[in-house]
Short mmCIF file of C-alpha atoms in Angstrom, two decimals:
data_model
loop_
_atom_site.label_atom_id
_atom_site.label_comp_id
_atom_site.label_asym_id
_atom_site.label_seq_id
_atom_site.Cartn_x
_atom_site.Cartn_y
_atom_site.Cartn_z
CA MET P 180 202.59 -9.27 116.81
CA SER P 181 199.04 -10.46 116.17
CA LYS P 182 197.31 -13.37 117.84
CA SER P 183 195.04 -14.01 114.83
CA ASN P 184 197.06 -13.60 111.68
CA LEU P 185 195.60 -14.19 108.23
CA SER P 186 197.51 -15.59 105.30
CA ALA P 187 197.32 -13.31 102.26
CA MET P 188 198.69 -13.26 98.72
CA VAL P 189 199.66 -10.22 96.67
CA ARG P 190 197.44 -10.30 93.60
CA THR P 191 198.27 -6.93 92.04
CA LEU P 192 200.77 -4.10 92.45
CA ARG P 193 199.83 -0.85 90.77
CA TYR P 194 201.43 2.57 90.31
CA GLU P 195 199.06 5.19 91.73
CA ALA P 196 201.15 8.37 91.91
CA ALA P 197 204.76 9.49 92.29
CA GLY P 198 206.18 7.28 95.05
CA ILE P 199 202.84 5.60 95.78
CA MET P 200 201.64 2.14 94.79
CA SER P 201 198.56 0.18 95.69
CA ILE P 202 198.69 -3.44 96.82
CA GLU P 203 195.74 -5.76 96.38
CA LEU P 204 195.74 -8.66 98.83
CA VAL P 205 193.52 -11.72 98.51
CA PRO P 206 193.24 -14.85 100.68
CA ALA P 207 196.28 -17.08 100.12
CA PRO P 208 195.78 -20.33 98.23
CA GLY P 209 194.30 -22.91 100.56
CA ARG P 210 192.35 -20.40 102.64
CA SER P 211 188.70 -21.45 102.40
CA THR P 212 187.10 -18.41 104.03
CA PRO P 213 187.05 -14.78 102.90
CA PHE P 214 188.83 -12.03 104.77
CA PRO P 215 186.99 -10.55 107.77
CA ALA P 216 184.76 -7.59 106.99
CA PHE P 217 185.99 -4.08 107.74
CA THR P 218 184.56 -0.61 108.24
CA PRO P 219 185.68 2.73 106.74
CA GLY P 220 188.82 4.04 108.43
CA ALA P 221 190.14 0.57 109.30
CA HIS P 222 193.72 -0.59 108.84
CA ILE P 223 195.62 -3.86 108.86
CA ASP P 224 199.14 -4.85 109.84
CA LEU P 225 201.54 -6.33 107.31
CA HIS P 226 203.99 -8.81 108.84
CA LEU P 227 206.95 -8.27 106.53
CA PRO P 228 209.50 -10.99 105.70
CA SER P 229 212.12 -8.69 107.23
CA GLY P 230 210.46 -9.16 110.62
CA LEU P 231 208.96 -5.67 110.77
CA VAL P 232 205.24 -5.08 111.31
CA ARG P 233 203.66 -2.04 109.68
CA SER P 234 200.07 -0.73 109.64
CA TYR P 235 198.31 0.58 106.52
CA SER P 236 194.78 1.84 105.91
CA LEU P 237 192.30 -0.01 103.72
CA VAL P 238 191.30 1.87 100.58
CA ASN P 239 188.71 -0.32 98.89
CA ALA P 240 184.99 -0.46 99.57
CA PRO P 241 183.79 -2.07 102.79
CA GLY P 242 181.96 -5.27 102.04
CA GLU P 243 184.60 -6.51 99.60
CA ALA P 244 185.48 -9.49 101.78
CA ASN P 245 187.45 -11.15 99.01
CA ARG P 246 190.22 -8.55 98.99
CA TYR P 247 192.02 -5.80 100.87
CA VAL P 248 193.61 -2.86 99.00
CA LEU P 249 196.28 -0.62 100.50
CA GLY P 250 198.00 2.51 99.26
CA ILE P 251 201.64 2.77 100.35
CA LEU P 252 204.03 5.68 99.98
CA ALA P 253 207.74 4.97 99.66
CA ASP P 254 208.68 7.23 102.55
CA PRO P 255 212.20 8.64 102.09
CA LYS P 256 212.55 8.47 105.89
CA SER P 257 211.47 4.82 105.94
CA LEU P 258 213.13 2.65 108.58
CA GLY P 259 212.61 -0.47 106.52
CA GLY P 260 208.84 -0.66 106.16
CA SER P 261 207.49 1.16 103.11
CA ARG P 262 210.88 1.09 101.34
CA PHE P 263 211.09 -2.67 101.81
CA ILE P 264 207.59 -3.08 100.41
CA HIS P 265 208.30 -1.01 97.31
CA ASP P 266 211.59 -2.77 96.64
CA ASN P 267 210.67 -6.36 97.46
CA PHE P 268 206.96 -7.06 97.06
CA ARG P 269 206.07 -9.18 94.04
CA VAL P 270 202.80 -10.48 92.63
CA GLY P 271 202.12 -13.96 93.97
CA MET P 272 204.11 -13.62 97.19
CA THR P 273 202.37 -14.52 100.45
CA LEU P 274 202.60 -12.91 103.86
CA ASP P 275 200.78 -12.74 107.16
CA ILE P 276 198.44 -9.86 107.88
CA SER P 277 196.31 -8.95 110.88
CA GLU P 278 192.57 -8.72 111.01
CA PRO P 279 191.26 -5.17 110.44
CA ARG P 280 191.18 -2.74 113.36
CA ASN P 281 189.51 0.65 113.45
CA HIS P 282 190.29 3.59 115.72
CA PHE P 283 189.25 6.10 113.05
CA ALA P 284 185.66 4.95 112.68
CA LEU P 285 183.16 6.77 110.48
CA ASP P 286 179.80 7.88 111.88
CA GLU P 287 177.57 6.83 109.01
CA THR P 288 174.50 8.44 110.58
CA ALA P 289 175.86 12.01 110.51
CA GLU P 290 173.74 14.45 108.52
CA HIS P 291 176.85 16.23 107.22
CA THR P 292 180.47 15.09 107.00
CA VAL P 293 183.65 16.91 106.02
CA LEU P 294 186.75 14.92 105.02
CA VAL P 295 190.28 16.30 104.69
CA ALA P 296 193.17 14.28 103.29
CA GLY P 297 196.83 15.21 103.09
CA GLY P 298 199.11 13.20 100.81
CA ILE P 299 198.99 9.48 101.53
CA GLY P 300 196.40 10.29 104.20
CA VAL P 301 193.89 9.95 101.39
CA THR P 302 193.78 6.18 101.94
CA PRO P 303 191.29 6.00 104.84
CA ILE P 304 189.55 9.15 103.63
CA LEU P 305 188.85 7.58 100.22
CA CYS P 306 187.31 4.56 101.92
CA MET P 307 185.08 6.86 103.97
CA TYR P 308 184.10 8.89 100.93
CA ARG P 309 183.15 5.73 99.03
CA ARG P 310 180.86 4.66 101.83
CA LEU P 311 179.16 8.01 102.32
CA ARG P 312 178.56 8.41 98.60
CA ALA P 313 177.08 4.90 98.48
CA LEU P 314 174.76 5.82 101.36
CA GLY P 315 173.75 9.09 99.70
CA ARG P 316 175.01 11.16 102.66
CA HIS P 317 175.93 14.83 102.42
CA VAL P 318 179.73 14.91 102.34
CA LYS P 319 182.45 17.25 101.09
CA LEU P 320 186.11 16.39 100.66
CA MET P 321 189.35 18.35 100.42
CA TYR P 322 192.41 16.52 99.10
CA CYS P 323 195.77 18.25 99.53
CA ALA P 324 199.13 17.26 98.05
CA ARG P 325 202.34 19.04 97.23
CA THR P 326 201.89 18.47 93.49
CA ALA P 327 199.26 16.86 91.28
CA PRO P 328 201.57 13.99 90.26
CA GLN P 329 201.89 13.10 93.96
CA ALA P 330 198.12 12.77 94.43
CA ALA P 331 196.97 9.13 94.37
CA PHE P 332 193.53 7.70 93.57
CA VAL P 333 192.29 10.87 91.86
CA ASP P 334 190.64 8.82 89.09
CA GLU P 335 188.72 6.83 91.69
CA LEU P 336 187.60 10.00 93.45
CA GLU P 337 186.48 11.53 90.18
CA ALA P 338 184.47 8.40 89.36
CA LEU P 339 182.65 8.76 92.69
CA GLY P 340 181.74 12.36 91.89
CA GLY P 341 180.37 14.77 94.48
CA ASP P 342 181.81 17.81 96.25
CA ILE P 343 185.60 17.47 96.02
CA THR P 344 188.16 20.26 96.36
CA TYR P 345 191.78 19.67 95.33
CA HIS P 346 194.67 21.78 96.57
CA PHE P 347 198.16 21.29 95.18
CA ASP P 348 200.72 23.49 96.89
CA ASP P 349 202.83 24.08 93.78
CA GLN P 350 199.82 25.65 92.08
CA HIS P 351 199.47 28.14 94.94
CA ASP P 352 203.05 29.43 95.26
CA GLY P 353 203.84 26.62 97.68
CA LYS P 354 201.17 27.69 100.16
CA PRO P 355 199.11 25.05 101.99
CA ALA P 356 195.34 25.02 101.80
CA SER P 357 193.30 27.27 104.07
CA LEU P 358 191.57 24.74 106.27
CA ALA P 359 189.93 27.56 108.20
CA ALA P 360 188.15 28.75 105.06
CA PHE P 361 187.16 25.23 104.05
CA LEU P 362 185.75 24.32 107.46
CA SER P 363 183.99 27.56 108.32
CA GLY P 364 180.22 27.76 108.17
CA GLN P 365 179.53 24.04 108.53
CA PRO P 366 176.08 22.97 109.74
CA ALA P 367 175.55 22.09 113.40
CA GLY P 368 176.39 18.48 114.13
CA THR P 369 178.95 18.19 111.35
CA HIS P 370 181.50 15.41 111.73
CA ALA P 371 184.98 16.31 110.47
CA TYR P 372 187.76 13.82 109.70
CA CYS P 373 191.39 14.36 108.76
CA CYS P 374 194.34 12.11 107.99
CA GLY P 375 197.69 13.49 106.92
CA PRO P 376 200.98 14.95 108.17
CA GLY P 377 201.19 16.12 111.76
CA VAL P 378 201.34 19.80 110.79
CA MET P 379 198.10 19.43 108.85
CA LEU P 380 196.40 17.61 111.73
CA ASP P 381 197.33 20.41 114.13
CA ALA P 382 196.00 23.04 111.71
CA PHE P 383 192.85 20.97 111.17
CA GLU P 384 192.09 20.71 114.89
CA ALA P 385 192.64 24.45 115.33
CA ALA P 386 190.40 25.25 112.35
CA CYS P 387 187.66 22.96 113.68
CA ALA P 388 187.81 24.69 117.05
CA ASP P 389 187.50 28.11 115.38
CA ALA P 390 184.59 26.86 113.26
CA GLY P 391 182.78 25.44 116.28
CA ILE P 392 182.95 21.84 115.02
CA ALA P 393 182.76 19.55 118.04
CA ASN P 394 182.85 16.15 116.32
CA VAL P 395 186.49 16.03 115.28
CA HIS P 396 188.32 12.85 114.27
CA ILE P 397 191.98 12.50 113.28
CA GLU P 398 194.37 9.68 112.50
CA ARG P 399 198.13 9.98 112.86
CA PHE P 400 200.74 7.96 111.01
CA ALA P 401 203.28 8.57 113.77
CA ALA P 402 203.27 9.77 117.34
CA ALA P 403 202.82 13.50 117.80
CA PRO P 404 206.22 15.26 117.96
CA ASP P 405 205.38 16.65 121.42
CA ALA P 406 204.15 13.33 122.79
CA PRO P 407 205.76 12.46 126.13
CA PRO P 408 208.25 9.59 126.19
CA PRO P 409 206.73 6.15 126.84
CA ALA P 410 208.85 5.13 129.80
CA THR P 411 207.80 6.33 133.26
CA SER P 412 210.11 7.81 135.87
CA GLU P 413 208.75 5.61 138.67
CA GLY P 414 208.11 1.89 138.81
CA TYR P 415 204.77 0.23 139.47
CA VAL P 416 203.19 -3.24 139.70
CA VAL P 417 200.82 -4.74 137.14
CA THR P 418 198.39 -7.51 138.03
CA LEU P 419 197.25 -9.72 135.15
CA ALA P 420 193.68 -10.71 135.99
CA LYS P 421 193.44 -13.82 133.81
CA SER P 422 196.59 -15.46 135.12
CA GLY P 423 196.84 -13.82 138.52
CA LYS P 424 200.47 -12.91 137.88
CA GLU P 425 202.00 -9.76 139.33
CA ILE P 426 204.78 -8.12 137.35
CA ALA P 427 206.93 -5.19 138.45
CA VAL P 428 207.53 -2.55 135.80
CA PRO P 429 210.80 -0.82 136.71
CA ALA P 430 211.40 2.88 136.32
CA GLY P 431 212.47 3.75 132.78
CA ALA P 432 210.87 0.66 131.23
CA THR P 433 207.74 0.41 129.12
CA LEU P 434 204.82 -1.75 130.17
CA LEU P 435 204.81 -3.71 126.90
CA ASP P 436 208.55 -4.44 126.97
CA THR P 437 208.26 -5.63 130.56
CA LEU P 438 205.35 -7.94 129.75
CA LEU P 439 207.12 -9.40 126.72
CA ALA P 440 210.29 -9.97 128.75
CA ALA P 441 208.16 -11.88 131.26
CA GLY P 442 206.88 -14.17 128.52
CA ILE P 443 203.40 -12.62 128.29
CA ASP P 444 201.87 -12.93 124.82
CA ALA P 445 200.67 -9.33 124.49
CA GLU P 446 199.44 -8.29 121.08
CA HIS P 447 201.32 -5.32 119.62
CA SER P 448 202.49 -3.73 116.38
CA CYS P 449 203.66 -0.13 115.94
CA MET P 450 205.28 0.39 119.39
CA GLU P 451 204.44 4.12 119.03
CA GLY P 452 200.87 4.30 120.31
CA VAL P 453 199.30 5.00 116.92
CA CYS P 454 197.91 1.70 115.57
CA GLY P 455 195.77 0.42 118.44
CA ALA P 456 196.97 -3.19 118.24
CA CYS P 457 197.96 -3.29 121.91
CA GLU P 458 194.72 -1.86 123.30
CA THR P 459 194.08 -3.58 126.63
CA ARG P 460 191.21 -3.36 129.08
CA VAL P 461 192.02 -1.72 132.40
CA LEU P 462 190.23 -3.31 135.36
CA ASP P 463 191.75 -1.20 138.13
CA GLY P 464 194.21 1.63 138.53
CA CYS P 465 194.84 4.87 136.68
CA PRO P 466 196.73 4.65 133.36
CA ASP P 467 199.17 7.33 132.25
CA HIS P 468 197.87 7.71 128.69
CA ARG P 469 200.54 8.64 126.15
CA ASP P 470 199.05 7.30 122.91
CA SER P 471 197.73 9.05 119.80
CA VAL P 472 194.68 6.79 119.45
CA LEU P 473 192.23 7.37 122.29
CA SER P 474 189.94 10.38 122.43
CA ALA P 475 189.88 12.71 125.43
CA SER P 476 186.70 11.06 126.72
CA GLU P 477 188.19 7.58 126.30
CA ARG P 478 191.26 8.61 128.24
CA ALA P 479 189.14 10.11 130.99
CA GLY P 480 187.16 6.87 131.23
CA ASN P 481 190.32 4.83 131.89
CA LYS P 482 188.67 1.67 130.58
CA VAL P 483 191.41 0.82 128.07
CA MET P 484 195.02 1.77 127.41
CA MET P 485 197.72 1.31 124.79
CA ILE P 486 200.34 -0.66 126.66
CA CYS P 487 203.17 0.02 124.20
CA VAL P 488 203.56 3.64 125.31
CA SER P 489 201.24 4.24 128.28
CA GLY P 490 202.09 3.60 131.91
CA CYS P 491 200.60 4.06 135.37
CA LYS P 492 199.97 7.20 137.42
CA GLY P 493 199.85 5.27 140.67
CA GLY P 494 201.61 2.27 142.10
CA ARG P 495 199.37 -0.47 140.68
CA LEU P 496 197.41 -1.45 137.58
CA THR P 497 195.16 -4.43 136.92
CA LEU P 498 194.79 -5.47 133.28
CA ASP P 499 192.53 -7.91 131.50
CA LEU P 500 195.43 -10.11 130.46
#
């Protein structure tokens, strides 16, 4: 749930590839101000009429404050999000969306950037590529998909030009791309970004380590399969600094569920620790980080936590709520 929803209208729906359509959102009639600006790698939440909230990356160029464009795959394993969108969205309908958030931010000052996209993971990567090409930065991109008909936004990539490598598994006897070969030999200081299936992200991180690339950035669509469960085995007490309330989180319960049950208006969305909507400042105590958003250094700093999945390593936490 977002504390600062925006009202949006669907202006266009467009077929982009097999199972993928783009959705162009504009401010709903009666909204006098443009949408908030966003940066490459950002996403927004869609508050669906079904009651679900789902996060999707922004595809269009940053600076286009009059519209947001998303690319959405009709996931065969959908639990009611992407399938609902494909089946029920119509031009002219209105819905609530969140303001943009970005936990996959692009370093626009990097001398050299490498981008890797897998399937629908091309959405934030395309936005990044647009920006770097506009800035005249040195960037190379690999776009992987199972088949060419399943690759979205290829025309837009081609129009941008530059160093783009395509890999379609069916054209290589079903074999995935060699990320190790693509990432080897990169200049010192290279920043590498990847968005795609979990298996690809794991291979990407391993290939970056082998290539000596230290500046590695990934975005997951779902929690890592080996992520620990969100609930903790022992209870603890949370102090809410703004209200002074103390709330006991019982063993086996999540922090977010406990806060919501206590009537605390805590912002949230995915409930899986991947979207960043529930990021909350930690004022005291040691969080038990279980999200897929924060970097290793951010976790070590213990300044923020994702309250939907993370807990407490000690007996007490103090949050900026």
